[in-house]
Short mmCIF file of C-alpha atoms in Angstrom, two decimals:
data_model
loop_
_atom_site.label_atom_id
_atom_site.label_comp_id
_atom_site.label_asym_id
_atom_site.label_seq_id
_atom_site.Cartn_x
_atom_site.Cartn_y
_atom_site.Cartn_z
CA MET X 1107 0.04 0.54 -0.12
CA ASP X 1108 1.36 3.17 -1.06
CA LEU X 1109 1.76 5.58 2.57
CA SER X 1110 3.03 8.75 0.78
CA THR X 1111 -0.19 10.39 0.01
CA LEU X 1112 -1.55 10.41 3.73
CA LYS X 1113 -0.90 12.89 6.17
CA THR X 1114 -0.66 10.00 9.01
CA ILE X 1115 -1.13 5.96 9.59
CA ARG X 1116 -1.02 4.09 12.94
CA ILE X 1117 0.80 1.63 14.43
CA ALA X 1118 -0.73 -1.29 16.35
CA ALA X 1119 -0.12 -4.72 18.43
CA CYS X 1120 -2.40 -6.93 19.70
CA ASP X 1121 -3.01 -7.36 23.54
CA VAL X 1122 -3.92 -10.56 25.54
CA ASN X 1123 -7.84 -9.25 24.92
CA GLY X 1124 -7.62 -8.59 21.18
CA GLN X 1125 -7.36 -4.89 21.41
CA MET X 1126 -5.83 -2.44 19.03
CA ARG X 1127 -2.49 -0.96 21.53
CA GLY X 1128 -0.58 1.57 19.81
CA LYS X 1129 0.12 5.30 18.28
CA ARG X 1130 -0.84 7.62 15.44
CA MET X 1131 2.23 8.70 13.96
CA PRO X 1132 3.11 11.14 10.73
CA ALA X 1133 2.92 9.05 8.09
CA ALA X 1134 6.40 10.59 6.94
CA GLN X 1135 8.08 8.49 9.15
CA ALA X 1136 6.63 4.56 8.24
CA GLY X 1137 9.96 4.05 6.41
CA LYS X 1138 11.53 3.86 9.48
CA LEU X 1139 9.47 1.14 11.56
CA ALA X 1140 11.70 -1.35 10.01
CA ASP X 1141 14.20 -0.43 11.65
CA GLY X 1142 12.73 -1.16 14.87
CA ALA X 1143 12.41 3.11 15.15
CA ALA X 1144 8.89 3.03 17.04
CA ARG X 1145 8.92 1.42 20.91
CA MET X 1146 6.65 1.16 23.61
CA PRO X 1147 6.30 -0.44 27.04
CA VAL X 1148 6.08 -4.46 26.93
CA SER X 1149 3.06 -4.02 29.26
CA ALA X 1150 0.59 -2.33 26.91
CA LEU X 1151 0.06 -5.59 25.64
CA ASN X 1152 -0.41 -6.85 29.40
CA VAL X 1153 -3.43 -4.25 30.47
CA ASP X 1154 -7.25 -5.08 31.46
CA ILE X 1155 -10.18 -4.50 29.15
CA TRP X 1156 -10.42 -1.27 30.65
CA GLY X 1157 -7.10 -0.47 29.46
CA ARG X 1158 -5.41 -0.18 32.88
CA ASP X 1159 -1.98 -1.67 34.11
CA ILE X 1160 -1.92 -4.94 35.88
CA GLU X 1161 -1.33 -4.85 39.48
CA ASP X 1162 2.15 -6.12 40.26
CA SER X 1163 2.58 -6.95 37.18
CA PRO X 1164 6.62 -7.85 36.54
CA LEU X 1165 6.04 -5.43 33.09
CA VAL X 1166 5.53 -2.46 34.94
CA PHE X 1167 7.65 -1.25 38.07
CA GLU X 1168 10.36 -4.02 38.59
CA THR X 1169 11.20 -3.42 35.27
CA GLY X 1170 10.80 0.00 34.92
CA ASP X 1171 8.46 -0.40 32.33
CA ALA X 1172 10.65 -1.33 29.85
CA ASP X 1173 10.26 -0.33 26.32
CA GLY X 1174 10.32 -3.29 23.50
CA ILE X 1175 11.16 -2.78 20.05
CA LEU X 1176 7.69 -2.60 17.62
CA LYS X 1177 8.59 -4.27 14.09
CA PRO X 1178 5.46 -4.24 10.99
CA THR X 1179 4.08 -8.04 10.95
CA GLN X 1180 4.33 -9.61 7.19
CA ARG X 1181 1.31 -8.44 6.87
CA GLY X 1182 2.08 -4.77 6.24
CA PRO X 1183 0.25 -1.61 6.28
CA VAL X 1184 -3.73 -1.90 5.05
CA PRO X 1185 -6.17 1.02 4.78
CA MET X 1186 -8.81 2.17 7.84
CA PRO X 1187 -12.25 2.40 5.54
CA TRP X 1188 -14.26 3.26 8.67
CA LEU X 1189 -12.73 6.51 9.18
CA ASP X 1190 -13.53 9.82 7.08
CA THR X 1191 -9.83 10.64 6.32
CA PRO X 1192 -7.80 8.58 4.51
CA SER X 1193 -5.10 6.66 6.58
CA ALA X 1194 -3.14 3.62 7.11
CA LEU X 1195 -2.66 0.68 9.87
CA VAL X 1196 0.46 -1.59 10.12
CA PRO X 1197 0.28 -4.34 11.93
CA MET X 1198 3.41 -4.44 14.59
CA MET X 1199 4.56 -6.82 16.76
CA LEU X 1200 7.14 -6.65 19.28
CA GLU X 1201 10.73 -7.72 20.33
CA THR X 1202 12.70 -7.05 22.96
CA ASP X 1203 15.64 -4.84 22.54
CA ASP X 1204 17.95 -8.06 21.98
CA GLY X 1205 15.52 -8.39 18.75
CA ALA X 1206 13.98 -11.82 20.59
CA PRO X 1207 10.39 -12.41 20.38
CA PHE X 1208 8.49 -10.47 23.35
CA LEU X 1209 6.35 -13.45 24.60
CA GLY X 1210 3.92 -11.12 26.13
CA ASP X 1211 2.49 -10.53 22.95
CA PRO X 1212 0.15 -12.77 20.97
CA ARG X 1213 0.56 -12.79 17.51
CA GLN X 1214 4.52 -13.73 18.64
CA VAL X 1215 3.47 -16.44 20.72
CA LEU X 1216 1.10 -17.90 17.60
CA ALA X 1217 4.07 -18.04 15.06
CA GLN X 1218 5.94 -20.16 18.27
CA VAL X 1219 3.83 -22.42 18.03
CA LEU X 1220 4.07 -22.16 14.18
CA ASP X 1221 7.31 -23.17 14.34
CA GLY X 1222 6.58 -26.35 15.69
CA TYR X 1223 4.58 -27.66 12.45
CA ALA X 1224 7.64 -26.00 10.31
CA ALA X 1225 10.42 -27.84 12.36
CA ARG X 1226 8.38 -31.15 10.61
CA GLY X 1227 7.89 -29.63 6.72
CA TRP X 1228 4.15 -28.66 7.61
CA THR X 1229 2.19 -25.43 6.93
CA VAL X 1230 -0.80 -24.78 8.85
CA MET X 1231 -3.62 -23.73 6.63
CA ALA X 1232 -7.14 -22.29 8.89
CA ALA X 1233 -10.21 -20.07 7.50
CA THR X 1234 -12.43 -18.46 10.41
CA GLU X 1235 -16.28 -17.92 10.85
CA MET X 1236 -16.73 -14.53 12.48
CA GLU X 1237 -20.44 -14.20 13.94
CA PHE X 1238 -21.56 -10.85 14.84
CA ASN X 1239 -24.52 -8.73 16.43
CA LEU X 1240 -25.72 -5.50 14.66
CA VAL X 1241 -26.57 -2.80 17.81
CA ASP X 1242 -28.89 -0.06 19.14
CA ASP X 1243 -26.47 0.57 22.30
CA SER X 1244 -28.25 3.33 22.76
CA GLY X 1245 -30.51 2.62 26.06
CA ALA X 1246 -29.46 1.00 29.09
CA GLN X 1247 -28.89 -2.70 27.75
CA PRO X 1248 -28.33 -3.01 24.40
CA GLY X 1249 -30.97 -3.59 21.76
CA PRO X 1250 -31.39 -4.84 18.27
CA PRO X 1251 -30.92 -2.64 15.20
CA ALA X 1252 -33.53 -0.69 13.53
CA HIS X 1253 -34.66 -2.29 9.83
CA PRO X 1254 -33.15 0.23 7.53
CA HIS X 1255 -36.78 -0.14 5.59
CA THR X 1256 -39.29 0.23 8.29
CA GLY X 1257 -37.11 2.20 11.20
CA ARG X 1258 -38.72 -0.63 12.79
CA LYS X 1259 -36.55 -2.62 15.63
CA LEU X 1260 -36.15 -6.11 14.45
CA SER X 1261 -37.46 -8.46 16.71
CA GLN X 1262 -37.85 -11.93 15.12
CA GLN X 1263 -34.74 -14.28 14.53
CA SER X 1264 -34.29 -14.62 11.54
CA VAL X 1265 -32.19 -17.93 10.07
CA LEU X 1266 -30.92 -17.31 6.52
CA SER X 1267 -33.10 -14.52 5.57
CA LEU X 1268 -32.08 -12.10 2.28
CA GLU X 1269 -34.25 -9.99 3.17
CA GLU X 1270 -32.12 -9.53 6.91
CA LEU X 1271 -29.14 -9.47 4.36
CA ASP X 1272 -30.34 -7.15 2.28
CA ALA X 1273 -31.78 -4.54 4.16
CA PHE X 1274 -28.60 -4.16 5.87
CA ASP X 1275 -26.72 -4.14 2.09
CA LEU X 1276 -25.46 -0.88 2.52
CA PHE X 1277 -23.27 -1.79 5.29
CA PHE X 1278 -22.60 -5.71 3.65
CA THR X 1279 -21.62 -3.94 0.57
CA ASP X 1280 -19.24 -1.26 2.11
CA LEU X 1281 -17.77 -4.30 4.74
CA TYR X 1282 -17.38 -6.12 1.35
CA ALA X 1283 -15.99 -3.08 -0.20
CA GLY X 1284 -13.49 -2.59 2.80
CA ALA X 1285 -12.30 -6.33 3.14
CA GLU X 1286 -11.41 -6.52 -0.43
CA GLU X 1287 -9.21 -3.04 0.51
CA MET X 1288 -7.69 -4.39 2.95
CA GLY X 1289 -6.65 -8.01 1.57
CA ILE X 1290 -9.06 -10.10 3.87
CA PRO X 1291 -10.44 -12.45 1.67
CA ALA X 1292 -14.46 -12.84 3.27
CA GLN X 1293 -16.75 -15.27 1.36
CA SER X 1294 -20.46 -16.10 2.03
CA ALA X 1295 -22.49 -14.00 4.48
CA ILE X 1296 -25.02 -15.19 6.10
CA SER X 1297 -28.34 -13.97 8.47
CA GLU X 1298 -28.03 -16.17 11.76
CA ALA X 1299 -30.13 -17.12 14.26
CA GLY X 1300 -29.87 -13.97 16.77
CA LEU X 1301 -31.84 -10.68 16.66
CA GLY X 1302 -29.59 -8.62 14.03
CA GLN X 1303 -26.56 -11.93 14.11
CA PHE X 1304 -24.79 -12.24 10.92
CA GLU X 1305 -21.62 -14.71 10.10
CA ILE X 1306 -19.14 -14.10 7.13
CA ASN X 1307 -16.67 -16.79 6.72
CA LEU X 1308 -13.07 -15.85 5.40
CA ASN X 1309 -11.77 -18.01 3.20
CA HIS X 1310 -8.55 -20.12 4.10
CA GLN X 1311 -5.38 -19.06 3.82
CA ASP X 1312 -2.04 -19.86 5.81
CA ALA X 1313 -2.83 -19.62 9.87
CA LEU X 1314 -1.02 -16.90 10.49
CA ARG X 1315 -2.30 -14.54 8.08
CA ALA X 1316 -5.75 -16.12 8.39
CA ALA X 1317 -5.49 -14.76 13.10
CA ASP X 1318 -4.30 -11.65 10.95
CA ASP X 1319 -7.40 -11.22 8.89
CA ALA X 1320 -10.08 -12.59 11.93
CA TRP X 1321 -8.03 -9.70 14.13
CA LEU X 1322 -8.73 -7.15 11.26
CA PHE X 1323 -12.37 -7.55 10.37
CA LYS X 1324 -13.28 -7.38 13.85
CA ALA X 1325 -11.94 -4.07 13.76
CA LEU X 1326 -13.34 -3.25 10.32
CA VAL X 1327 -16.75 -4.90 11.69
CA LYS X 1328 -17.28 -2.28 14.35
CA GLY X 1329 -15.95 0.26 12.83
CA LEU X 1330 -18.58 0.18 9.77
CA ALA X 1331 -21.40 -0.31 11.94
CA ARG X 1332 -20.17 2.87 13.62
CA LYS X 1333 -20.43 4.78 10.15
CA HIS X 1334 -23.76 3.75 8.77
CA GLY X 1335 -25.11 4.70 12.79
CA MET X 1336 -24.96 1.30 14.57
CA ALA X 1337 -22.70 -0.39 17.09
CA ALA X 1338 -21.22 -4.25 15.81
CA THR X 1339 -20.08 -6.38 18.69
CA PHE X 1340 -18.68 -10.16 19.02
CA MET X 1341 -19.42 -10.46 22.37
CA ALA X 1342 -20.73 -14.60 22.94
CA LYS X 1343 -23.66 -13.90 24.52
CA PRO X 1344 -25.24 -10.08 23.68
CA TYR X 1345 -28.91 -10.47 24.81
CA ALA X 1346 -29.57 -13.78 27.15
CA GLU X 1347 -33.02 -15.33 25.37
CA GLU X 1348 -31.11 -15.04 22.39
CA ALA X 1349 -28.05 -17.50 19.95
CA GLY X 1350 -24.77 -16.80 21.36
CA ASN X 1351 -22.04 -15.31 18.59
CA GLY X 1352 -19.14 -18.10 18.10
CA MET X 1353 -16.02 -18.37 16.30
CA HIS X 1354 -15.32 -21.56 14.67
CA VAL X 1355 -12.20 -22.49 12.92
CA HIS X 1356 -11.41 -24.70 10.46
CA PHE X 1357 -7.39 -26.14 10.07
CA SER X 1358 -5.86 -28.34 7.71
CA VAL X 1359 -1.56 -29.62 7.67
CA VAL X 1360 -0.08 -29.41 4.47
CA ASP X 1361 3.31 -30.72 3.83
CA ALA X 1362 6.63 -29.64 2.07
CA GLN X 1363 4.86 -31.61 -1.58
CA GLY X 1364 1.63 -29.35 -0.70
CA ASN X 1365 -0.35 -32.85 0.69
CA ASN X 1366 -3.00 -32.64 3.23
CA VAL X 1367 -1.48 -34.96 6.06
CA PHE X 1368 -4.47 -35.82 7.62
CA ASP X 1369 -5.82 -37.37 3.78
CA ASP X 1370 -5.83 -41.44 3.95
CA GLY X 1371 -8.32 -41.38 0.64
CA SER X 1372 -10.94 -41.42 2.91
CA ALA X 1373 -13.36 -40.09 5.06
CA THR X 1374 -12.09 -41.50 7.93
CA GLY X 1375 -8.62 -39.80 7.65
CA THR X 1376 -5.44 -40.22 8.62
CA ASP X 1377 -3.36 -41.38 12.13
CA LEU X 1378 -2.12 -37.85 12.25
CA LEU X 1379 -5.36 -36.70 11.95
CA HIS X 1380 -6.56 -38.72 15.11
CA GLN X 1381 -3.66 -38.11 17.03
CA ALA X 1382 -4.40 -33.95 16.53
CA VAL X 1383 -8.29 -34.77 17.60
CA ALA X 1384 -6.84 -36.70 20.56
CA GLY X 1385 -4.44 -33.30 21.54
CA CYS X 1386 -7.43 -31.04 20.73
CA ILE X 1387 -9.74 -32.89 23.29
CA ALA X 1388 -7.11 -33.31 25.92
CA ALA X 1389 -6.73 -29.64 26.35
CA MET X 1390 -10.15 -28.37 25.81
CA PRO X 1391 -11.31 -28.33 29.33
CA ALA X 1392 -8.01 -26.39 30.79
CA SER X 1393 -8.48 -24.02 27.63
CA THR X 1394 -11.12 -23.04 28.68
CA LEU X 1395 -10.23 -19.46 29.16
CA ILE X 1396 -8.82 -18.93 26.05
CA PHE X 1397 -11.88 -20.07 24.25
CA ALA X 1398 -14.36 -17.96 26.82
CA PRO X 1399 -12.13 -15.75 28.64
CA HIS X 1400 -14.92 -12.61 29.69
CA GLY X 1401 -17.63 -13.16 31.88
CA ASN X 1402 -20.18 -13.18 29.58
CA SER X 1403 -18.73 -15.61 27.76
CA TYR X 1404 -20.04 -18.09 30.04
CA ALA X 1405 -23.59 -17.48 29.36
CA ARG X 1406 -22.78 -19.07 26.09
CA LEU X 1407 -21.82 -22.09 27.21
CA VAL X 1408 -24.88 -23.39 28.75
CA PRO X 1409 -27.15 -26.67 27.76
CA GLY X 1410 -29.26 -25.61 25.14
CA ALA X 1411 -27.50 -22.86 24.17
CA HIS X 1412 -25.93 -24.68 20.69
CA ALA X 1413 -22.53 -24.17 22.40
CA PRO X 1414 -20.58 -27.41 23.45
CA THR X 1415 -19.78 -27.85 26.43
CA GLY X 1416 -18.22 -31.20 26.47
CA ALA X 1417 -14.89 -32.15 25.26
CA ALA X 1418 -15.86 -34.93 22.22
CA TRP X 1419 -15.35 -35.23 18.66
CA ALA X 1420 -17.33 -36.87 15.46
CA TYR X 1421 -17.62 -36.72 12.36
CA GLU X 1422 -20.44 -34.03 10.35
CA ASN X 1423 -22.28 -33.43 13.65
CA ARG X 1424 -22.07 -30.17 14.59
CA THR X 1425 -23.41 -30.51 17.93
CA ALA X 1426 -19.66 -31.36 18.55
CA ALA X 1427 -16.72 -29.23 19.82
CA ILE X 1428 -14.57 -30.82 17.53
CA ARG X 1429 -16.57 -31.61 13.64
CA ILE X 1430 -14.35 -33.48 10.91
CA PRO X 1431 -16.70 -32.03 7.80
CA GLY X 1432 -17.66 -34.00 4.80
CA GLY X 1433 -16.61 -34.44 1.31
CA SER X 1434 -13.51 -34.54 -0.80
CA PRO X 1435 -10.53 -36.15 1.55
CA LYS X 1436 -8.08 -34.26 -0.18
CA ALA X 1437 -9.81 -31.14 1.76
CA ARG X 1438 -9.77 -33.08 5.11
CA ARG X 1439 -9.72 -31.07 7.80
CA ILE X 1440 -10.51 -30.70 11.29
CA GLU X 1441 -13.34 -27.54 12.44
CA HIS X 1442 -13.48 -26.71 15.58
CA ARG X 1443 -16.70 -25.00 17.05
CA THR X 1444 -16.11 -24.43 20.79
CA ALA X 1445 -14.94 -20.28 21.30
CA GLY X 1446 -16.65 -17.35 21.18
CA GLY X 1447 -16.51 -14.29 18.83
CA ASP X 1448 -15.15 -12.74 22.04
CA ILE X 1449 -11.64 -13.80 21.71
CA ASN X 1450 -8.33 -12.94 20.25
CA PRO X 1451 -8.16 -15.18 17.52
CA TYR X 1452 -4.13 -15.42 18.13
CA LEU X 1453 -4.28 -17.01 21.37
CA MET X 1454 -7.05 -19.36 20.22
CA LEU X 1455 -5.23 -20.48 17.19
CA SER X 1456 -2.37 -20.89 19.81
CA VAL X 1457 -4.25 -23.47 22.03
CA VAL X 1458 -5.83 -25.25 19.04
CA LEU X 1459 -2.71 -25.87 16.82
CA GLY X 1460 -1.05 -25.99 19.69
CA ALA X 1461 -2.48 -29.00 21.38
CA ALA X 1462 -3.23 -30.63 18.02
CA LEU X 1463 0.63 -30.74 17.82
CA LEU X 1464 0.93 -31.70 21.46
CA GLY X 1465 -1.11 -34.82 20.65
CA ILE X 1466 0.37 -35.57 17.28
CA THR X 1467 3.99 -35.49 19.09
CA ASP X 1468 2.87 -38.33 22.19
CA LYS X 1469 0.59 -40.03 19.68
CA MET X 1470 -2.28 -39.32 21.67
CA VAL X 1471 -5.33 -41.90 20.82
CA PRO X 1472 -8.77 -40.14 20.80
CA PRO X 1473 -11.71 -41.25 22.39
CA ALA X 1474 -14.74 -43.02 20.12
CA ALA X 1475 -15.87 -40.62 17.46
CA SER X 1476 -19.68 -39.72 18.62
CA SER X 1477 -22.40 -39.77 17.78
CA GLY X 1478 -26.18 -38.10 18.29
CA ASN X 1479 -27.24 -34.98 20.10
CA ILE X 1480 -23.69 -34.72 21.94
CA TYR X 1481 -25.04 -31.78 23.58
CA GLU X 1482 -27.43 -33.97 25.68
CA GLN X 1483 -24.56 -36.38 26.19
CA THR X 1484 -23.67 -35.58 30.16
CA ASP X 1485 -20.13 -38.00 30.87
CA LEU X 1486 -17.53 -35.89 28.21
CA PRO X 1487 -15.10 -34.15 30.07
CA GLN X 1488 -16.16 -30.19 30.83
CA LEU X 1489 -15.53 -27.01 30.08
CA ALA X 1490 -15.04 -24.92 33.09
CA PRO X 1491 -18.41 -23.84 34.09
CA ASP X 1492 -17.13 -20.46 35.20
CA TRP X 1493 -14.76 -17.73 34.44
CA GLU X 1494 -12.62 -18.11 38.25
CA THR X 1495 -12.53 -22.04 37.70
CA ALA X 1496 -11.91 -20.98 34.27
CA ILE X 1497 -8.53 -18.86 34.97
CA ALA X 1498 -7.20 -21.50 38.08
CA ARG X 1499 -7.71 -24.45 35.49
CA PHE X 1500 -5.43 -23.13 33.03
CA GLU X 1501 -3.19 -21.23 34.97
CA GLU X 1502 -2.61 -24.99 36.71
CA SER X 1503 -2.69 -27.30 33.79
CA PRO X 1504 0.27 -29.44 32.59
CA LEU X 1505 -0.69 -29.52 28.97
CA ILE X 1506 -1.59 -25.51 28.75
CA ALA X 1507 2.66 -25.31 29.82
CA ARG X 1508 3.54 -27.50 27.28
CA ILE X 1509 1.60 -25.14 24.24
CA LEU X 1510 1.75 -21.52 25.54
CA PRO X 1511 5.03 -19.70 26.72
CA GLN X 1512 5.02 -19.22 30.57
CA MET X 1513 4.96 -15.76 30.20
CA MET X 1514 2.18 -15.60 28.20
CA ILE X 1515 0.08 -18.21 30.85
CA ARG X 1516 0.94 -15.30 33.57
CA ASN X 1517 0.28 -12.14 32.12
CA LEU X 1518 -3.34 -13.57 30.88
CA VAL X 1519 -3.69 -15.31 34.13
CA MET X 1520 -3.38 -11.89 36.32
CA THR X 1521 -5.18 -9.85 33.84
CA LYS X 1522 -7.60 -12.23 34.14
CA ARG X 1523 -7.86 -11.95 37.59
CA GLN X 1524 -8.13 -8.41 37.89
CA GLU X 1525 -10.99 -8.55 35.62
CA LEU X 1526 -12.69 -10.29 37.72
CA ALA X 1527 -12.48 -8.39 40.50
CA GLY X 1528 -13.27 -5.10 38.76
CA PHE X 1529 -16.13 -6.58 37.55
CA ALA X 1530 -17.47 -7.65 40.58
CA ALA X 1531 -17.26 -4.15 42.16
CA LEU X 1532 -19.73 -2.96 38.36
CA PRO X 1533 -23.05 -3.55 38.83
CA THR X 1534 -24.21 -6.20 36.84
CA ASP X 1535 -26.53 -4.40 34.38
CA GLN X 1536 -23.15 -2.44 32.93
CA HIS X 1537 -20.94 -4.99 32.76
CA TRP X 1538 -22.27 -4.92 28.79
CA LEU X 1539 -20.69 -1.44 28.36
CA SER X 1540 -17.40 -3.15 29.16
CA TRP X 1541 -17.13 -4.59 25.84
CA LEU X 1542 -19.76 -4.27 23.82
CA ASP X 1543 -16.94 -2.76 21.93
CA ALA X 1544 -13.70 -4.11 23.16
CA VAL X 1545 -14.21 -7.67 22.45
#
């Protein structure tokens, strides 16, 4: 992207909650970014949902709140179509002064996980399904947006409705145009089961790029919704009685010759597929904090909410946490269906892909594939039932300790404990205000 015509640009890295942290700067300084001219305290990627330092964090006073070096990612600069003044965002990653990856940076953590695949000569391909709600946030509680044609609030579910998609045509036309400008491979859009709820699939690609695009897509959706007089949210459960937002991830692994290592020419899949599934199942209960990182997340993970709470896998069964889709064996892949829409895409892919690689490394054997309505099966290993339990399981898990760097585990646990205390001090009916735009 040509930055020479711009007055200003933004540079940003991803914090533990998936929010952008960075700076606005003159576009003329962009040429110096690759040389490490931009610096930022490493503690900035470890703040809570309100942007506050973490109390007693060793990244703050213990180290003098030291800077790290911001370096442009391979993603390159992208336009920001939601702004009135033309500008560009340069996605960044954080390094220490000696040039090592700062492992409190979620993107650096995912890159490290993917290095484990690269060491085997493999590349991970991933695709995401992004669910969100369009919202009127002008009242005391979030509400559905007005129908652009009638001016009346949406009042009923409208699954796969073309009429509802077309009613919001101006927004979706801008969204697809913005995604194209930003190089985000937006595919089909559907009207989902909740009020004002929609899903857009992003095409499969290199896993690190897929995480980048999921992060950028969230910013695009939220920014353009504001431009159209609405809010958009990826909250896991904006409305207690409506369907929640998930983010399903499909992934496959290809070898140096471009062969899918999960493909054995049949619907069954290879031993490597089964081992990867076994790793995902084994790590799932302790990974709940990544799949459900906020207090609101746990309103989605309840029986009857069409979100899996038991660690099970199945062939072509959408009630399973891990689904092996049908179709051509050449496209054999794993669909991970547990995460809410409110996740950090880098951390979500890190634990999923890290767990899959752990299963392959240890040659784990999965339980038998499930069948029927798995939502009703009560004898499965369960996700953590609440936020506090999820934090404790995550902190204590030996499997998580093998997947994520200790720094990221410590930082995330400290952040979530501070948020847990912070929300306890707020009136419950105001909690949504902290999450609506942030997640």
